[in-house]
PDB file of C-alpha atoms in Angstrom:
ATOM      1  CA  MET Y 205    -146.466 -44.472 -18.320  1.00 95.00           C
ATOM      2  CA  ARG Y 206    -147.959 -42.565 -15.402  1.00 95.00           C
ATOM      3  CA  ILE Y 207    -145.842 -41.912 -12.274  1.00 96.00           C
ATOM      4  CA  ASP Y 208    -147.890 -43.515  -9.484  1.00 93.00           C
ATOM      5  CA  GLU Y 209    -148.462 -42.153  -5.962  1.00 90.00           C
ATOM      6  CA  LEU Y 210    -145.999 -44.623  -4.387  1.00 90.00           C
ATOM      7  CA  ASN Y 211    -143.157 -43.559  -6.651  1.00 92.00           C
ATOM      8  CA  GLN Y 212    -144.003 -39.888  -6.073  1.00 93.00           C
ATOM      9  CA  GLU Y 213    -143.925 -40.315  -2.319  1.00 91.00           C
ATOM     10  CA  HIS Y 214    -140.661 -42.259  -2.210  1.00 91.00           C
ATOM     11  CA  ALA Y 215    -138.606 -40.474  -4.861  1.00 92.00           C
ATOM     12  CA  ASP Y 216    -137.102 -37.057  -5.324  1.00 93.00           C
ATOM     13  CA  ILE Y 217    -138.306 -36.292  -8.858  1.00 96.00           C
ATOM     14  CA  ASP Y 218    -137.063 -33.328 -10.858  1.00 97.00           C
ATOM     15  CA  TRP Y 219    -139.916 -31.719 -12.796  1.00 98.00           C
ATOM     16  CA  PHE Y 220    -140.252 -28.656 -14.923  1.00 99.00           C
ATOM     17  CA  ALA Y 221    -142.702 -25.838 -15.529  1.00 98.00           C
ATOM     18  CA  VAL Y 222    -143.064 -22.435 -17.112  1.00 98.00           C
ATOM     19  CA  ASP Y 223    -144.141 -19.370 -15.103  1.00 98.00           C
ATOM     20  CA  SER Y 224    -146.610 -16.666 -16.110  1.00 97.00           C
ATOM     21  CA  GLU Y 225    -143.881 -14.631 -17.852  1.00 98.00           C
ATOM     22  CA  GLY Y 226    -142.317 -17.532 -19.811  1.00 98.00           C
ATOM     23  CA  HIS Y 227    -139.431 -18.317 -17.457  1.00 99.00           C
ATOM     24  CA  VAL Y 228    -138.398 -21.950 -17.226  1.00 99.00           C
ATOM     25  CA  VAL Y 229    -138.501 -23.494 -13.745  1.00 99.00           C
ATOM     26  CA  HIS Y 230    -136.973 -26.634 -12.206  1.00 98.00           C
ATOM     27  CA  VAL Y 231    -138.579 -28.177  -9.074  1.00 98.00           C
ATOM     28  CA  ALA Y 232    -137.161 -31.043  -6.995  1.00 96.00           C
ATOM     29  CA  SER Y 233    -140.172 -32.864  -5.565  1.00 94.00           C
ATOM     30  CA  GLY Y 234    -138.540 -34.178  -2.360  1.00 92.00           C
ATOM     31  CA  GLY Y 235    -141.192 -36.933  -2.151  1.00 92.00           C
ATOM     32  CA  GLY Y 236    -144.072 -34.507  -2.778  1.00 93.00           C
ATOM     33  CA  VAL Y 237    -147.171 -34.848  -4.928  1.00 93.00           C
ATOM     34  CA  LEU Y 238    -146.462 -34.074  -8.578  1.00 96.00           C
ATOM     35  CA  PRO Y 239    -148.816 -31.937 -10.629  1.00 96.00           C
ATOM     36  CA  GLU Y 240    -151.052 -34.194 -12.713  1.00 96.00           C
ATOM     37  CA  SER Y 241    -149.524 -32.757 -15.908  1.00 97.00           C
ATOM     38  CA  VAL Y 242    -146.128 -34.068 -14.731  1.00 98.00           C
ATOM     39  CA  ALA Y 243    -147.311 -37.379 -13.256  1.00 97.00           C
ATOM     40  CA  ALA Y 244    -149.231 -38.221 -16.469  1.00 97.00           C
ATOM     41  CA  SER Y 245    -146.122 -39.252 -18.415  1.00 98.00           C
ATOM     42  CA  GLU Y 246    -142.784 -40.467 -17.114  1.00 97.00           C
ATOM     43  CA  GLU Y 247    -141.542 -40.556 -20.686  1.00 98.00           C
ATOM     44  CA  ASP Y 248    -142.312 -36.845 -21.297  1.00 98.00           C
ATOM     45  CA  LEU Y 249    -140.682 -35.923 -18.007  1.00 98.00           C
ATOM     46  CA  LEU Y 250    -137.577 -37.917 -18.987  1.00 97.00           C
ATOM     47  CA  GLN Y 251    -137.457 -36.078 -22.344  1.00 98.00           C
ATOM     48  CA  LEU Y 252    -137.519 -32.690 -20.577  1.00 98.00           C
ATOM     49  CA  HIS Y 253    -134.964 -33.823 -18.053  1.00 97.00           C
ATOM     50  CA  GLN Y 254    -132.535 -35.005 -20.765  1.00 98.00           C
ATOM     51  CA  TYR Y 255    -133.003 -31.813 -22.753  1.00 98.00           C
ATOM     52  CA  PHE Y 256    -132.278 -29.461 -19.866  1.00 98.00           C
ATOM     53  CA  LEU Y 257    -129.279 -31.450 -18.659  1.00 95.00           C
ATOM     54  CA  THR Y 258    -127.724 -31.341 -22.139  1.00 96.00           C
ATOM     55  CA  LEU Y 259    -127.923 -27.537 -22.375  1.00 96.00           C
ATOM     56  CA  PRO Y 260    -124.531 -25.893 -21.997  1.00 94.00           C
ATOM     57  CA  GLU Y 261    -123.855 -24.255 -18.678  1.00 91.00           C
ATOM     58  CA  THR Y 262    -123.717 -20.486 -18.934  1.00 84.00           C
ATOM     59  CA  GLU Y 263    -122.850 -17.754 -16.418  1.00 72.00           C
ATOM     60  CA  ALA Y 264    -122.603 -18.452 -12.758  1.00 73.00           C
ATOM     61  CA  ALA Y 265    -125.881 -18.790 -10.886  1.00 73.00           C
ATOM     62  CA  ALA Y 266    -126.707 -17.146  -7.625  1.00 73.00           C
ATOM     63  CA  LEU Y 267    -127.158 -19.474  -4.690  1.00 72.00           C
ATOM     64  CA  VAL Y 268    -130.186 -18.184  -2.888  1.00 74.00           C
ATOM     65  CA  GLN Y 269    -131.436 -20.225  -0.007  1.00 56.00           C
ATOM     66  CA  PRO Y 270    -130.082 -23.696   0.695  1.00 55.00           C
ATOM     67  CA  GLU Y 271    -132.285 -25.928   2.808  1.00 53.00           C
ATOM     68  CA  ALA Y 272    -131.675 -25.298   6.502  1.00 56.00           C
ATOM     69  CA  ASN Y 273    -131.016 -28.944   7.282  1.00 48.00           C
ATOM     70  CA  ALA Y 274    -129.216 -29.812   4.019  1.00 47.00           C
ATOM     71  CA  ALA Y 275    -126.204 -31.271   5.781  1.00 44.00           C
ATOM     72  CA  GLN Y 276    -128.330 -33.634   7.823  1.00 44.00           C
ATOM     73  CA  SER Y 277    -130.550 -34.637   4.912  1.00 48.00           C
ATOM     74  CA  GLY Y 278    -127.576 -35.324   2.602  1.00 52.00           C
ATOM     75  CA  ARG Y 279    -128.878 -32.815   0.080  1.00 64.00           C
ATOM     76  CA  ASN Y 280    -126.680 -30.069  -1.292  1.00 75.00           C
ATOM     77  CA  ALA Y 281    -127.159 -27.173  -3.667  1.00 85.00           C
ATOM     78  CA  GLU Y 282    -124.950 -28.486  -6.497  1.00 87.00           C
ATOM     79  CA  GLY Y 283    -127.759 -29.961  -8.580  1.00 89.00           C
ATOM     80  CA  PHE Y 284    -129.851 -26.834  -8.176  1.00 92.00           C
ATOM     81  CA  VAL Y 285    -126.982 -24.619  -9.234  1.00 91.00           C
ATOM     82  CA  ARG Y 286    -126.417 -26.873 -12.269  1.00 93.00           C
ATOM     83  CA  TYR Y 287    -129.959 -26.166 -13.476  1.00 95.00           C
ATOM     84  CA  ALA Y 288    -129.605 -22.438 -12.732  1.00 95.00           C
ATOM     85  CA  ARG Y 289    -126.412 -22.318 -14.828  1.00 94.00           C
ATOM     86  CA  ARG Y 290    -128.560 -23.592 -17.656  1.00 96.00           C
ATOM     87  CA  GLY Y 291    -131.052 -20.740 -17.154  1.00 96.00           C
ATOM     88  CA  LEU Y 292    -133.668 -22.383 -14.934  1.00 97.00           C
ATOM     89  CA  TYR Y 293    -134.981 -21.043 -11.620  1.00 97.00           C
ATOM     90  CA  SER Y 294    -134.416 -23.992  -9.277  1.00 96.00           C
ATOM     91  CA  PHE Y 295    -136.697 -24.779  -6.310  1.00 95.00           C
ATOM     92  CA  ASP Y 296    -136.531 -27.460  -3.619  1.00 94.00           C
ATOM     93  CA  LYS Y 297    -139.207 -28.906  -1.413  1.00 93.00           C
ATOM     94  CA  THR Y 298    -139.250 -27.090   1.931  1.00 91.00           C
ATOM     95  CA  ASN Y 299    -140.547 -29.974   4.058  1.00 88.00           C
ATOM     96  CA  LEU Y 300    -138.888 -33.062   2.637  1.00 80.00           C
ATOM     97  CA  HIS Y 301    -141.001 -36.213   2.551  1.00 70.00           C
ATOM     98  CA  GLU Y 302    -144.126 -34.382   3.693  1.00 83.00           C
ATOM     99  CA  HIS Y 303    -145.924 -35.901   0.722  1.00 81.00           C
ATOM    100  CA  ARG Y 304    -148.937 -33.625   0.652  1.00 86.00           C
ATOM    101  CA  ASP Y 305    -147.104 -30.373   1.496  1.00 91.00           C
ATOM    102  CA  THR Y 306    -146.890 -28.051  -1.538  1.00 93.00           C
ATOM    103  CA  GLN Y 307    -144.325 -25.523  -0.317  1.00 95.00           C
ATOM    104  CA  TYR Y 308    -141.028 -25.009  -2.135  1.00 94.00           C
ATOM    105  CA  HIS Y 309    -138.170 -22.531  -1.748  1.00 94.00           C
ATOM    106  CA  LEU Y 310    -135.761 -21.086  -4.261  1.00 94.00           C
ATOM    107  CA  VAL Y 311    -132.288 -22.547  -4.039  1.00 93.00           C
ATOM    108  CA  ALA Y 312    -130.594 -21.091  -7.137  1.00 93.00           C
ATOM    109  CA  ARG Y 313    -131.412 -18.257  -9.476  1.00 93.00           C
ATOM    110  CA  PRO Y 314    -130.007 -18.065 -13.038  1.00 94.00           C
ATOM    111  CA  ALA Y 315    -127.798 -15.137 -14.067  1.00 92.00           C
ATOM    112  CA  GLN Y 316    -129.357 -15.370 -17.544  1.00 93.00           C
ATOM    113  CA  PRO Y 317    -132.914 -16.814 -17.341  1.00 96.00           C
ATOM    114  CA  LEU Y 318    -134.053 -19.228 -20.019  1.00 97.00           C
ATOM    115  CA  ARG Y 319    -137.418 -18.408 -21.596  1.00 98.00           C
ATOM    116  CA  LEU Y 320    -140.023 -20.580 -23.229  1.00 98.00           C
ATOM    117  CA  ALA Y 321    -139.608 -18.757 -26.540  1.00 98.00           C
ATOM    118  CA  GLU Y 322    -135.958 -19.965 -26.761  1.00 98.00           C
ATOM    119  CA  LEU Y 323    -136.862 -23.639 -26.649  1.00 98.00           C
ATOM    120  CA  PRO Y 324    -137.448 -25.980 -29.598  1.00 98.00           C
ATOM    121  CA  GLY Y 325    -141.172 -26.381 -30.374  1.00 98.00           C
ATOM    122  CA  PRO Y 326    -141.568 -29.956 -29.067  1.00 98.00           C
ATOM    123  CA  ILE Y 327    -139.864 -29.175 -25.758  1.00 98.00           C
ATOM    124  CA  ALA Y 328    -141.886 -25.937 -25.366  1.00 99.00           C
ATOM    125  CA  ALA Y 329    -145.123 -27.899 -26.002  1.00 98.00           C
ATOM    126  CA  LEU Y 330    -144.240 -30.416 -23.282  1.00 98.00           C
ATOM    127  CA  LEU Y 331    -143.318 -27.617 -20.883  1.00 98.00           C
ATOM    128  CA  LEU Y 332    -146.579 -25.705 -21.531  1.00 98.00           C
ATOM    129  CA  ARG Y 333    -148.500 -28.574 -19.952  1.00 98.00           C
ATOM    130  CA  THR Y 334    -147.271 -27.421 -16.537  1.00 98.00           C
ATOM    131  CA  GLN Y 335    -147.819 -23.716 -16.036  1.00 98.00           C
ATOM    132  CA  LEU Y 336    -147.271 -21.780 -12.829  1.00 97.00           C
ATOM    133  CA  PRO Y 337    -149.863 -19.027 -12.212  1.00 96.00           C
ATOM    134  CA  VAL Y 338    -147.142 -16.655 -10.947  1.00 97.00           C
ATOM    135  CA  ALA Y 339    -143.905 -15.027 -12.106  1.00 97.00           C
ATOM    136  CA  VAL Y 340    -140.895 -16.485 -10.347  1.00 97.00           C
ATOM    137  CA  PRO Y 341    -138.052 -13.952 -10.784  1.00 96.00           C
ATOM    138  CA  GLN Y 342    -138.826 -12.158  -7.493  1.00 92.00           C
ATOM    139  CA  LEU Y 343    -140.023 -15.178  -5.541  1.00 94.00           C
ATOM    140  CA  THR Y 344    -138.148 -17.038  -2.845  1.00 93.00           C
ATOM    141  CA  ARG Y 345    -141.115 -19.245  -1.948  1.00 94.00           C
ATOM    142  CA  LEU Y 346    -143.422 -21.169  -4.266  1.00 96.00           C
ATOM    143  CA  ASN Y 347    -146.679 -22.970  -3.505  1.00 95.00           C
ATOM    144  CA  VAL Y 348    -147.624 -25.430  -6.249  1.00 94.00           C
ATOM    145  CA  ALA Y 349    -151.026 -26.411  -4.821  1.00 93.00           C
ATOM    146  CA  GLY Y 350    -152.932 -24.964  -7.796  1.00 87.00           C
ATOM    147  CA  VAL Y 351    -150.679 -26.370 -10.524  1.00 92.00           C
ATOM    148  CA  ALA Y 352    -152.477 -28.994 -12.579  1.00 81.00           C
TER     149      ALA Y 352
END
């Protein structure tokens, strides 16, 4: 089932992508617009979510840039670090609940990045539906406006 605009706007939805170099990326929507490839299937998104959360945690992740107003918003970096310990670069929405804003910032960087080639075929195929046009290892900011 498709994730409708109302749910996108009122929920903080974790979604996943692959960058131009094959790195796996986690993005917390913070009420933002989802790429169409993500919004198209809640079931596929759930499958990716379950897969990544069942991966064993590896080395410590580097906390990069927690949201400036995290204490006031009730958000913390723990969930982002959890994904990074599983090898994913983890980004958060910069302007929470600004539904149309497409700016994200890196919160946690993996010590050992997970790559697309390491994933089982069916998971890799789902992830390939959402491709970032940039490489994320050196990024601290990410604009997802062009992601389909």
